[in-house]
């Protein structure tokens, strides 16, 4: 009797294990909606010192002396005067260095960079300056790379001299090789003894080895991190900076193009936004401007998605009632013209349009092939559709080929969201931008967010999102895992979700205003967060089409009820590769069976498994341990058309099967 009971219990246990095995039915023959090439992309905003002090390779802060405090970022000594009738009308300031009155008192200036200047031993740096000798003669300007913290040796570890001998403004350049690695260096300029008086303007220093070797180039490791994401779409330049704290400080793309020396400075909206992260030296040089953004899009193979002002400055700071922070409807024309001119700048014929000609003059006669424009960032209230309408009317009339993206406001749901989505449908926006910075519970509950969206209305652009962990957790692994879970829902609904971009993208470790962020850096090192790796797994493995997938004969519930499992499947038509993503968000391992309809029972298929997991849910990659948590890929053989395995707790598994 006892033996029978034991046998029955064993059978019951076996049945129980069997019942816990989750069946994923994946019909590889049924090619569904295309996954748009734009599906996974990047969103760049100059927040957290993402542009100046980040991606933009310039190492000198306040290079044109245009900050409200003209010497911010500089230490000046000896006989130095600030002048304001320089060669660049939008940046008129420059400095004049002269004899200090004593042979052993030098005149000069020293720049502190952004949280210091990072120098790499053996690397070359291109120094350039616009200069003249106003009274004639010859001036020798000593250019030094320095380590002010050095003890017991000379502070300068590399030096060159620039000889200035023309009364006319001219650009001078020298290349210096760093003899030392320094995280917080400076750039020091000194007028040599017996020199003529010299004027200096637009004092600049870039690594020679920028992304693609461009002189006005990008920091290579950061641009490479973006390239490695294969972003399908590139949204820029913001975010709130598009709107500005007020209308004067909104991002004006026309100021960001043409010669870098004459791009006027703009305040950065993030320099005094938070009292606990205060950065009074945060401005936008526009050295990374719209030409450079379009160029990066081309480099990365991304569709460009510029965001433009709809004539409403930041509604968080100014409310949604008409005020002097918002443009009256009858004064919107210059804003609308800016959009039309932008399309010409990107796509127009240089022989017919002055903005297109400027693009050609900047070195890109071919059109950039712009297809999308977002009008407004996080706007809300009736004031938004009222402002958007005249843009739609005019832009569509002249450029019906351009797809226009409207917004659903700053919230993932609620009053404004519920008001704006129907409004965007009524106005026939092509896509609607949704933003959600939400906690873990939200991401766990929203895996089927898009299952019931209206298929006849605008498409979805998840333009800003990130899981914001509760309890002082930032770029921890669990947040990335929950983003992956949520993203399976976007992928299953790729017929309606056409674009998704995590936010924010970049943060300087000493200069952040907002976290979590996807990529972190100091002056020499960078780190790709766990969220980065999740984005990359999706982006590089998005396939060409969705294929149907059910779980235990039901649609994937998209919430933690299904034992914490989330999943999606796609096929790459060109190669026949089937890609199945399964995210186990739960605390227990789950047995799953992939039933791959369309594969043959007696064939062995080459496959791979990429697993992303961590020993600690609060674990993060750091600058010191940048690859502590990275996905790992192993090869696999799949015998026939079913495959059973156990997905460990809190793990993202991705199977790629060569059909
Ligand atoms: O990504 C940071 C900010 O979040 C963006 O500027 C804004 O659009 C959102 O509120």
XYZ file of C-alpha atoms and ligand atoms in Angstrom:
669
model
C 0.000 0.000 0.000
C 2.830 2.341 0.977
C 4.630 1.596 -2.326
C 1.474 2.396 -4.285
C 1.116 5.744 -2.485
C 4.742 6.604 -3.246
C 4.273 5.702 -6.898
C 1.094 7.787 -7.095
C 2.832 10.744 -5.471
C 5.691 10.435 -7.922
C 3.200 10.369 -10.810
C 1.375 13.363 -9.369
C 4.679 15.204 -9.090
C 5.540 14.317 -12.659
C 2.135 15.599 -13.812
C 2.651 18.690 -11.775
C 6.068 19.373 -13.368
C 4.461 18.723 -16.730
C 1.657 21.193 -16.004
C 4.252 23.799 -15.139
C 5.988 23.452 -18.479
C 4.924 26.359 -20.648
C 4.151 25.656 -24.276
C 5.106 28.353 -26.738
C 3.504 27.620 -30.099
C 5.361 29.494 -32.787
C 4.189 29.274 -36.357
C 7.315 29.909 -38.379
C 5.379 29.567 -41.639
C 3.062 32.389 -40.854
C 4.937 35.562 -41.646
C 3.106 38.424 -39.967
C 3.454 42.183 -39.913
C 6.789 43.658 -40.936
C 9.002 44.907 -38.149
C 9.828 48.428 -39.275
C 13.515 49.183 -39.882
C 12.932 52.110 -37.505
C 11.664 49.860 -34.720
C 14.555 50.258 -32.255
C 16.507 53.475 -32.224
C 18.141 56.135 -30.116
C 17.031 59.420 -28.657
C 19.723 62.030 -28.133
C 19.190 65.057 -25.934
C 21.817 67.423 -24.553
C 21.094 66.526 -20.941
C 23.703 65.176 -18.482
C 26.484 66.822 -20.567
C 25.585 64.590 -23.485
C 26.751 66.995 -26.215
C 29.355 69.485 -24.963
C 31.407 67.457 -22.492
C 30.096 64.199 -23.985
C 29.574 63.009 -27.551
C 30.853 66.235 -29.107
C 34.629 65.904 -29.183
C 35.484 69.502 -28.201
C 37.569 69.540 -25.021
C 37.530 73.298 -24.361
C 34.647 74.813 -22.435
C 33.497 78.308 -23.439
C 35.850 78.363 -26.408
C 34.451 81.638 -27.745
C 34.109 83.539 -24.451
C 30.350 83.834 -24.986
C 29.136 82.448 -21.655
C 27.350 85.147 -19.606
C 30.478 85.092 -17.456
C 32.965 85.322 -20.367
C 35.809 83.742 -18.387
C 33.790 80.809 -17.062
C 35.926 77.712 -17.563
C 39.101 79.822 -17.877
C 41.796 80.947 -15.471
C 43.334 84.100 -16.852
C 46.592 85.715 -15.812
C 48.857 88.620 -16.745
C 47.759 91.236 -19.245
C 44.534 89.961 -20.763
C 41.552 91.910 -22.025
C 38.152 90.791 -23.209
C 37.114 92.373 -26.525
C 33.854 92.104 -28.425
C 34.420 93.126 -32.037
C 35.722 89.786 -33.277
C 35.408 88.219 -36.722
C 32.285 86.159 -35.958
C 29.196 88.326 -35.579
C 27.209 85.800 -33.531
C 30.171 85.167 -31.210
C 31.847 88.588 -31.068
C 34.029 88.084 -27.971
C 37.731 87.279 -28.005
C 40.757 87.942 -25.783
C 43.810 90.128 -26.258
C 47.113 89.079 -24.645
C 49.912 91.581 -24.204
C 53.114 92.205 -22.296
C 52.386 92.115 -18.571
C 54.943 94.802 -17.727
C 57.413 92.308 -16.333
C 59.561 89.795 -18.211
C 58.848 87.061 -15.721
C 55.130 87.564 -15.429
C 53.425 85.724 -18.227
C 50.138 86.602 -19.819
C 47.904 83.712 -20.645
C 44.892 81.607 -19.885
C 44.070 78.056 -18.964
C 40.936 76.052 -19.702
C 39.518 73.509 -17.271
C 37.461 71.571 -19.847
C 34.359 69.711 -18.757
C 35.152 68.306 -15.329
C 38.768 68.456 -16.516
C 40.232 67.425 -19.860
C 40.993 63.759 -20.433
C 44.320 63.031 -22.133
C 45.431 59.591 -23.225
C 49.144 58.781 -23.282
C 50.307 58.604 -26.899
C 47.139 60.121 -28.344
C 47.232 63.231 -30.522
C 45.217 66.391 -29.950
C 44.447 69.049 -32.527
C 44.662 72.557 -31.131
C 43.209 75.357 -33.242
C 42.659 79.049 -32.733
C 41.644 82.102 -34.716
C 44.286 84.750 -34.138
C 45.885 87.976 -35.335
C 48.568 90.412 -34.248
C 46.554 93.649 -34.214
C 49.640 95.857 -33.998
C 51.768 93.754 -36.356
C 54.973 91.884 -35.502
C 55.069 88.262 -34.423
C 53.522 86.574 -31.409
C 54.526 83.168 -30.135
C 51.716 81.484 -28.291
C 52.837 78.512 -26.206
C 50.211 75.750 -26.162
C 50.558 73.261 -23.328
C 48.729 70.131 -22.256
C 48.942 70.148 -18.467
C 48.313 68.036 -15.449
C 47.703 70.547 -12.662
C 47.688 67.795 -10.046
C 51.171 66.607 -10.841
C 53.679 66.573 -7.976
C 57.389 67.028 -8.334
C 57.565 67.567 -12.092
C 56.563 70.097 -14.718
C 52.809 70.389 -15.137
C 52.995 70.546 -18.907
C 53.647 67.212 -20.545
C 53.317 68.335 -24.131
C 54.005 71.719 -25.712
C 53.951 73.393 -29.135
C 54.229 76.987 -30.241
C 51.836 78.769 -32.563
C 53.434 81.657 -34.451
C 50.964 84.407 -35.274
C 52.231 86.965 -37.770
C 49.255 88.346 -39.647
C 47.190 91.387 -38.865
C 44.224 89.569 -40.418
C 42.243 86.969 -38.508
C 43.457 83.508 -39.538
C 43.002 79.980 -38.251
C 46.152 78.339 -36.817
C 46.504 74.679 -35.906
C 49.044 72.461 -34.172
C 48.898 68.820 -33.156
C 50.204 67.823 -29.723
C 50.959 64.319 -28.574
C 50.105 63.558 -24.956
C 52.994 62.057 -23.046
C 50.818 60.943 -20.193
C 47.337 59.745 -19.321
C 45.436 62.309 -17.280
C 41.754 62.324 -16.414
C 41.571 65.924 -15.283
C 44.057 67.861 -17.339
C 43.970 71.443 -18.566
C 44.920 73.356 -21.694
C 47.271 76.258 -20.946
C 48.205 79.078 -23.334
C 51.006 81.539 -22.594
C 52.361 84.417 -24.545
C 56.106 83.813 -24.957
C 58.607 86.484 -23.959
C 59.150 89.309 -26.460
C 55.959 88.582 -28.344
C 53.742 91.068 -30.084
C 50.238 91.644 -28.759
C 47.954 88.844 -29.936
C 44.186 88.357 -30.257
C 42.750 84.878 -29.759
C 39.254 83.636 -30.620
C 37.528 80.227 -30.781
C 40.204 78.347 -28.859
C 39.603 74.686 -29.539
C 41.093 71.286 -28.799
C 39.868 67.961 -30.170
C 41.329 64.481 -30.116
C 42.695 63.801 -33.609
C 41.152 60.359 -33.428
C 37.492 61.353 -33.467
C 34.656 59.221 -34.865
C 35.436 58.905 -38.604
C 38.404 61.283 -38.115
C 36.301 64.433 -38.564
C 37.842 67.684 -37.334
C 34.610 68.945 -35.784
C 34.082 65.367 -34.719
C 32.538 63.181 -32.067
C 34.166 61.316 -29.228
C 34.978 57.960 -30.755
C 34.054 55.511 -27.985
C 30.657 57.146 -27.490
C 29.816 57.289 -31.189
C 30.946 53.677 -31.503
C 28.587 52.682 -28.702
C 25.742 54.210 -30.710
C 26.856 52.571 -33.946
C 26.962 49.210 -32.185
C 23.240 49.559 -31.478
C 22.450 49.708 -35.225
C 19.799 52.286 -34.428
C 16.935 52.260 -36.905
C 15.884 55.781 -36.000
C 17.704 58.687 -34.385
C 15.544 61.231 -32.548
C 17.219 64.570 -31.771
C 17.907 67.148 -30.317
C 15.440 66.689 -27.382
C 13.355 66.529 -25.246
C 12.663 69.557 -23.198
C 15.569 71.476 -24.722
C 13.561 71.721 -27.927
C 10.894 73.636 -26.038
C 13.277 75.722 -23.915
C 12.640 77.084 -20.464
C 11.254 80.027 -22.379
C 10.913 80.756 -26.075
C 14.286 82.469 -26.293
C 16.124 79.401 -25.081
C 14.301 76.866 -27.265
C 16.506 74.882 -29.651
C 16.710 76.763 -32.938
C 18.193 74.476 -35.558
C 19.199 77.371 -37.814
C 21.642 78.509 -35.128
C 23.245 75.074 -35.144
C 24.378 75.028 -38.784
C 27.073 76.816 -40.796
C 30.652 77.417 -39.625
C 31.071 76.268 -35.994
C 32.819 79.512 -35.097
C 29.646 81.451 -35.785
C 27.023 79.267 -34.139
C 25.632 81.301 -31.257
C 25.624 79.931 -27.752
C 22.367 78.798 -26.172
C 21.602 78.271 -22.530
C 21.099 74.630 -21.642
C 17.703 74.106 -20.083
C 19.188 71.581 -17.678
C 21.771 73.808 -15.989
C 19.547 75.052 -13.173
C 16.549 72.760 -13.420
C 17.217 70.776 -10.261
C 18.406 72.461 -7.063
C 20.220 69.260 -6.066
C 22.135 69.004 -9.340
C 23.203 72.529 -10.181
C 25.387 73.190 -13.242
C 25.671 76.911 -13.944
C 28.310 76.211 -16.631
C 25.963 74.116 -18.790
C 25.455 75.770 -22.191
C 25.024 74.549 -25.742
C 27.799 75.518 -28.143
C 25.818 73.910 -31.015
C 29.126 72.485 -32.247
C 27.076 69.302 -32.494
C 24.326 70.768 -34.640
C 21.780 69.609 -37.168
C 24.321 68.950 -39.926
C 26.301 66.723 -37.554
C 23.125 64.976 -36.399
C 22.121 64.184 -39.976
C 25.661 63.015 -40.683
C 25.542 60.664 -37.702
C 22.209 59.296 -38.917
C 23.873 58.541 -42.218
C 26.846 56.914 -40.463
C 24.565 54.691 -38.399
C 22.062 53.915 -41.158
C 19.307 55.491 -39.053
C 16.285 57.467 -40.161
C 16.627 61.010 -38.859
C 13.844 62.209 -36.594
C 14.277 65.877 -35.711
C 11.972 67.354 -33.094
C 10.996 70.997 -33.545
C 9.323 73.614 -31.413
C 5.585 73.983 -31.844
C 5.773 77.465 -30.333
C 5.196 76.244 -26.781
C 7.991 76.436 -24.261
C 8.270 73.810 -21.542
C 4.787 73.346 -20.095
C 6.182 71.912 -16.871
C 7.695 75.319 -16.240
C 5.122 77.522 -17.886
C 1.800 75.691 -17.714
C -0.519 75.143 -20.644
C -2.332 78.467 -20.488
C -1.365 81.036 -23.070
C 1.366 83.178 -21.590
C 4.363 85.007 -22.924
C 6.127 81.642 -22.826
C 3.935 80.472 -25.703
C 3.585 81.936 -29.170
C 0.157 83.365 -30.032
C -1.427 81.496 -32.927
C -1.244 84.463 -35.240
C 2.519 84.714 -34.727
C 3.434 81.120 -35.482
C 4.581 81.630 -39.059
C 8.345 81.867 -38.356
C 8.111 78.588 -36.434
C 6.313 76.908 -39.317
C 8.846 78.330 -41.744
C 11.588 76.790 -39.602
C 10.091 73.335 -40.218
C 9.711 73.831 -43.944
C 13.242 75.233 -44.171
C 14.520 72.280 -42.177
C 13.042 69.877 -44.705
C 14.771 71.888 -47.437
C 18.047 71.876 -45.513
C 17.852 68.085 -45.305
C 16.412 67.207 -48.684
C 16.266 70.246 -50.945
C 18.066 71.089 -54.159
C 21.104 73.325 -53.487
C 20.480 75.115 -56.778
C 17.002 76.139 -55.677
C 17.003 76.654 -51.944
C 19.367 78.594 -49.673
C 19.122 76.071 -46.835
C 19.863 73.217 -49.191
C 22.773 75.260 -50.511
C 24.094 75.639 -46.979
C 23.991 71.856 -46.603
C 25.995 71.541 -49.817
C 28.438 74.217 -48.666
C 28.923 72.269 -45.468
C 30.033 69.297 -47.529
C 26.871 67.315 -48.245
C 25.368 68.172 -51.635
C 23.354 64.948 -51.653
C 20.060 65.055 -49.746
C 19.984 63.436 -46.333
C 16.658 61.750 -47.133
C 14.637 63.062 -44.206
C 11.288 61.283 -43.836
C 10.006 62.231 -40.375
C 9.522 65.364 -38.300
C 8.151 65.510 -34.756
C 6.351 68.746 -33.978
C 6.399 69.489 -30.274
C 7.851 67.397 -27.491
C 5.851 66.836 -24.310
C 2.984 69.235 -24.925
C -0.439 68.976 -23.458
C -3.781 70.722 -23.174
C -5.911 72.215 -25.926
C -3.123 74.614 -26.662
C -1.176 71.797 -28.335
C -3.642 70.738 -31.067
C -4.412 74.401 -31.661
C -0.745 75.087 -32.281
C -0.094 71.890 -34.198
C -2.885 72.387 -36.746
C -1.319 75.252 -38.730
C 1.969 73.309 -38.898
C 0.135 70.275 -40.277
C -1.763 72.355 -42.819
C 1.282 74.067 -44.221
C 3.884 71.314 -43.977
C 1.562 68.778 -45.569
C 0.771 71.141 -48.370
C 4.401 71.567 -49.415
C 5.835 68.289 -48.195
C 3.131 65.598 -48.163
C 5.902 62.967 -48.227
C 7.056 63.835 -44.685
C 5.531 61.831 -41.856
C 4.540 63.944 -38.891
C 4.770 62.835 -35.303
C 2.535 64.319 -32.641
C 2.667 63.782 -28.912
C 0.458 62.211 -26.257
C 1.976 64.358 -23.500
C 4.309 63.499 -20.670
C 2.311 60.611 -19.152
C 1.824 57.018 -20.168
C -1.899 57.220 -19.335
C -4.359 59.569 -17.640
C -6.238 62.707 -18.518
C -3.849 64.298 -20.980
C -3.009 61.013 -22.647
C -6.706 60.190 -23.053
C -7.369 63.614 -24.489
C -4.404 63.780 -26.842
C -4.559 60.358 -28.505
C -8.051 60.967 -30.005
C -6.916 64.442 -30.962
C -3.888 63.028 -32.786
C -6.194 60.586 -34.585
C -8.544 63.371 -35.564
C -5.629 65.394 -36.893
C -4.224 62.339 -38.675
C -0.771 62.466 -37.128
C 1.251 59.674 -38.712
C 2.741 58.578 -35.414
C 2.121 59.510 -31.791
C 5.006 59.875 -29.377
C 4.454 58.282 -25.951
C 6.721 58.785 -22.932
C 6.946 56.582 -19.889
C 9.498 56.739 -17.120
C 7.805 54.279 -14.823
C 8.548 51.922 -11.917
C 9.062 48.174 -12.025
C 5.377 47.415 -11.338
C 4.315 49.415 -14.390
C 6.672 47.563 -16.691
C 5.497 44.234 -15.300
C 1.877 45.142 -15.924
C 2.201 46.671 -19.404
C 3.501 43.826 -21.538
C 0.272 43.762 -23.540
C -0.171 47.533 -23.640
C -0.385 47.606 -27.414
C -2.478 44.468 -27.988
C -5.706 46.449 -28.223
C -4.591 49.701 -29.802
C -6.689 50.872 -32.730
C -5.042 49.508 -35.869
C -6.598 52.220 -38.020
C -5.190 55.242 -36.236
C -1.675 56.675 -36.032
C 1.246 54.370 -35.330
C 3.072 54.396 -32.007
C 6.467 55.897 -31.301
C 7.582 55.018 -27.776
C 9.880 58.029 -27.839
C 11.140 58.117 -24.255
C 11.003 55.313 -21.763
C 12.979 53.636 -19.018
C 12.234 51.575 -15.959
C 12.887 53.783 -12.932
C 13.618 51.465 -10.061
C 12.251 52.218 -6.657
C 14.621 52.534 -3.730
C 17.595 54.375 -5.136
C 18.224 51.883 -7.868
C 19.239 53.263 -11.214
C 20.869 51.313 -13.980
C 20.452 48.019 -12.174
C 19.992 44.741 -13.988
C 16.382 44.203 -12.951
C 15.291 47.463 -14.603
C 16.859 46.281 -17.850
C 15.190 42.875 -17.509
C 11.768 44.489 -17.081
C 12.406 46.723 -20.078
C 13.128 43.547 -22.035
C 9.862 42.011 -20.813
C 7.960 45.108 -21.886
C 9.723 45.234 -25.247
C 8.461 41.754 -26.155
C 5.007 43.363 -26.139
C 6.149 46.090 -28.497
C 7.674 43.500 -30.768
C 4.542 41.330 -30.889
C 2.694 44.508 -31.842
C 5.183 45.701 -34.426
C 2.295 46.302 -36.819
C 1.383 49.333 -34.683
C 4.582 50.128 -32.784
C 6.929 51.510 -35.408
C 9.606 53.144 -33.284
C 10.950 52.923 -29.761
C 13.808 54.832 -28.175
C 15.040 54.450 -24.598
C 15.857 57.690 -22.740
C 18.023 59.422 -21.832
C 20.929 58.159 -23.824
C 24.081 59.632 -22.280
C 25.368 60.871 -18.926
C 28.690 62.221 -17.704
C 29.357 60.594 -14.369
C 30.050 63.988 -12.772
C 27.501 65.991 -14.726
C 24.221 64.096 -14.747
C 20.866 65.716 -14.031
C 18.695 62.670 -14.753
C 19.141 58.936 -14.279
C 19.001 56.116 -15.241
C 20.756 56.623 -18.575
C 21.870 54.196 -21.211
C 25.582 55.048 -21.544
C 27.801 56.610 -18.867
C 31.275 58.078 -19.138
C 33.977 60.129 -17.535
C 36.628 61.986 -19.502
C 38.410 58.854 -20.668
C 36.206 55.844 -20.109
C 32.674 54.835 -21.005
C 30.294 52.158 -19.862
C 27.298 50.518 -21.522
C 24.552 49.877 -18.977
C 22.468 46.706 -18.675
C 19.659 48.600 -20.439
C 22.062 49.213 -23.326
C 22.593 45.490 -23.760
C 18.859 44.828 -23.729
C 18.331 47.508 -26.371
C 21.108 45.988 -28.417
C 19.683 42.469 -28.180
C 16.384 43.721 -29.563
C 17.846 46.037 -32.151
C 20.262 43.538 -33.638
C 17.681 40.781 -33.579
C 14.468 42.425 -34.647
C 14.032 40.244 -37.713
C 11.952 41.386 -40.637
C 8.502 40.158 -39.601
C 6.572 39.165 -36.541
C 5.485 35.557 -36.328
C 2.552 34.406 -34.218
C 3.322 33.027 -30.810
C 0.927 31.745 -28.166
C 1.647 30.619 -24.664
C -0.240 27.573 -23.377
C -2.695 28.027 -26.276
C -3.516 31.571 -25.267
C -2.216 34.968 -26.282
C 0.727 36.031 -24.164
C -0.888 37.849 -21.252
C 1.914 40.344 -21.006
C 1.867 40.516 -17.264
C 3.433 38.641 -14.414
C 0.412 36.270 -14.166
C 1.959 33.891 -16.656
C 4.537 32.782 -14.127
C 6.470 35.943 -14.917
C 7.097 34.939 -18.531
C 7.041 37.342 -21.459
C 7.808 36.414 -25.057
C 7.862 37.392 -28.709
C 8.962 35.813 -31.966
C 10.166 37.180 -35.286
C 11.618 35.810 -38.473
C 14.307 37.280 -40.686
C 12.887 36.586 -44.130
C 16.191 37.043 -45.958
C 17.913 34.277 -43.992
C 14.971 32.262 -42.696
C 16.284 32.696 -39.179
C 13.667 32.420 -36.437
C 14.286 34.491 -33.319
C 12.392 33.807 -30.103
C 12.793 36.045 -27.067
C 11.655 34.780 -23.658
C 12.000 36.844 -20.506
C 11.506 35.195 -17.155
C 10.856 38.016 -14.687
C 9.886 35.643 -11.877
C 11.815 34.286 -8.928
C 11.711 30.681 -10.144
C 13.124 28.898 -13.147
C 10.421 28.044 -15.688
C 10.406 25.123 -18.043
C 9.427 26.182 -21.520
C 8.842 24.235 -24.689
C 9.194 25.895 -28.041
C 6.878 24.200 -30.536
C 8.213 25.414 -33.827
C 5.597 24.753 -36.455
C 7.234 24.776 -39.861
C 10.392 23.029 -38.717
C 10.845 19.357 -39.532
C 10.621 16.651 -36.878
C 13.686 14.750 -38.026
C 16.103 17.525 -38.808
C 18.795 18.920 -36.545
C 18.895 22.724 -36.658
C 21.843 24.942 -35.844
C 20.829 27.477 -33.275
C 22.198 29.780 -30.633
C 21.096 30.858 -27.220
C 21.936 34.286 -25.870
C 21.359 34.571 -22.160
C 21.329 37.760 -20.160
C 21.299 37.331 -16.414
C 22.957 38.636 -13.270
C 23.958 37.287 -9.895
C 22.354 40.284 -8.253
C 19.245 42.122 -9.415
C 20.660 45.392 -8.088
C 23.958 44.810 -9.893
C 25.123 47.379 -12.425
C 27.891 47.833 -14.919
C 30.234 50.584 -13.790
C 33.145 52.501 -15.280
C 35.472 50.275 -13.268
C 33.635 47.097 -14.284
C 31.977 47.998 -17.576
C 31.405 44.433 -18.706
C 30.331 42.892 -15.443
C 26.896 42.080 -16.869
C 26.875 41.325 -20.570
C 24.816 38.835 -22.575
C 26.504 35.512 -23.341
C 25.925 33.492 -26.485
C 26.406 29.755 -26.899
C 25.614 27.466 -29.779
C 22.838 24.963 -29.661
C 21.480 22.085 -31.699
C 17.725 21.798 -31.925
C 16.605 18.283 -32.752
C 13.347 18.450 -34.666
C 10.605 20.958 -34.152
C 10.312 21.142 -30.412
C 12.806 22.255 -27.865
C 12.399 22.158 -24.107
C 14.587 23.978 -21.673
C 14.475 25.699 -18.347
C 14.684 29.479 -18.331
C 16.355 30.480 -15.083
C 14.747 33.018 -12.792
C 15.237 36.663 -13.764
C 16.768 35.861 -17.123
C 16.367 36.995 -20.702
C 16.820 34.168 -23.205
C 17.012 34.688 -26.927
C 16.970 31.707 -29.286
C 18.065 32.044 -32.895
C 17.264 29.083 -35.063
C 18.519 28.678 -38.615
C 15.536 27.246 -40.377
O 14.629 62.579 -21.075
C 14.570 63.629 -20.154
C 13.331 64.476 -20.328
O 12.205 63.732 -20.025
C 13.060 64.972 -21.708
O 13.737 66.133 -21.982
C 11.599 65.223 -21.700
O 11.013 65.051 -22.964
C 11.072 64.282 -20.649
O 10.324 64.952 -19.736
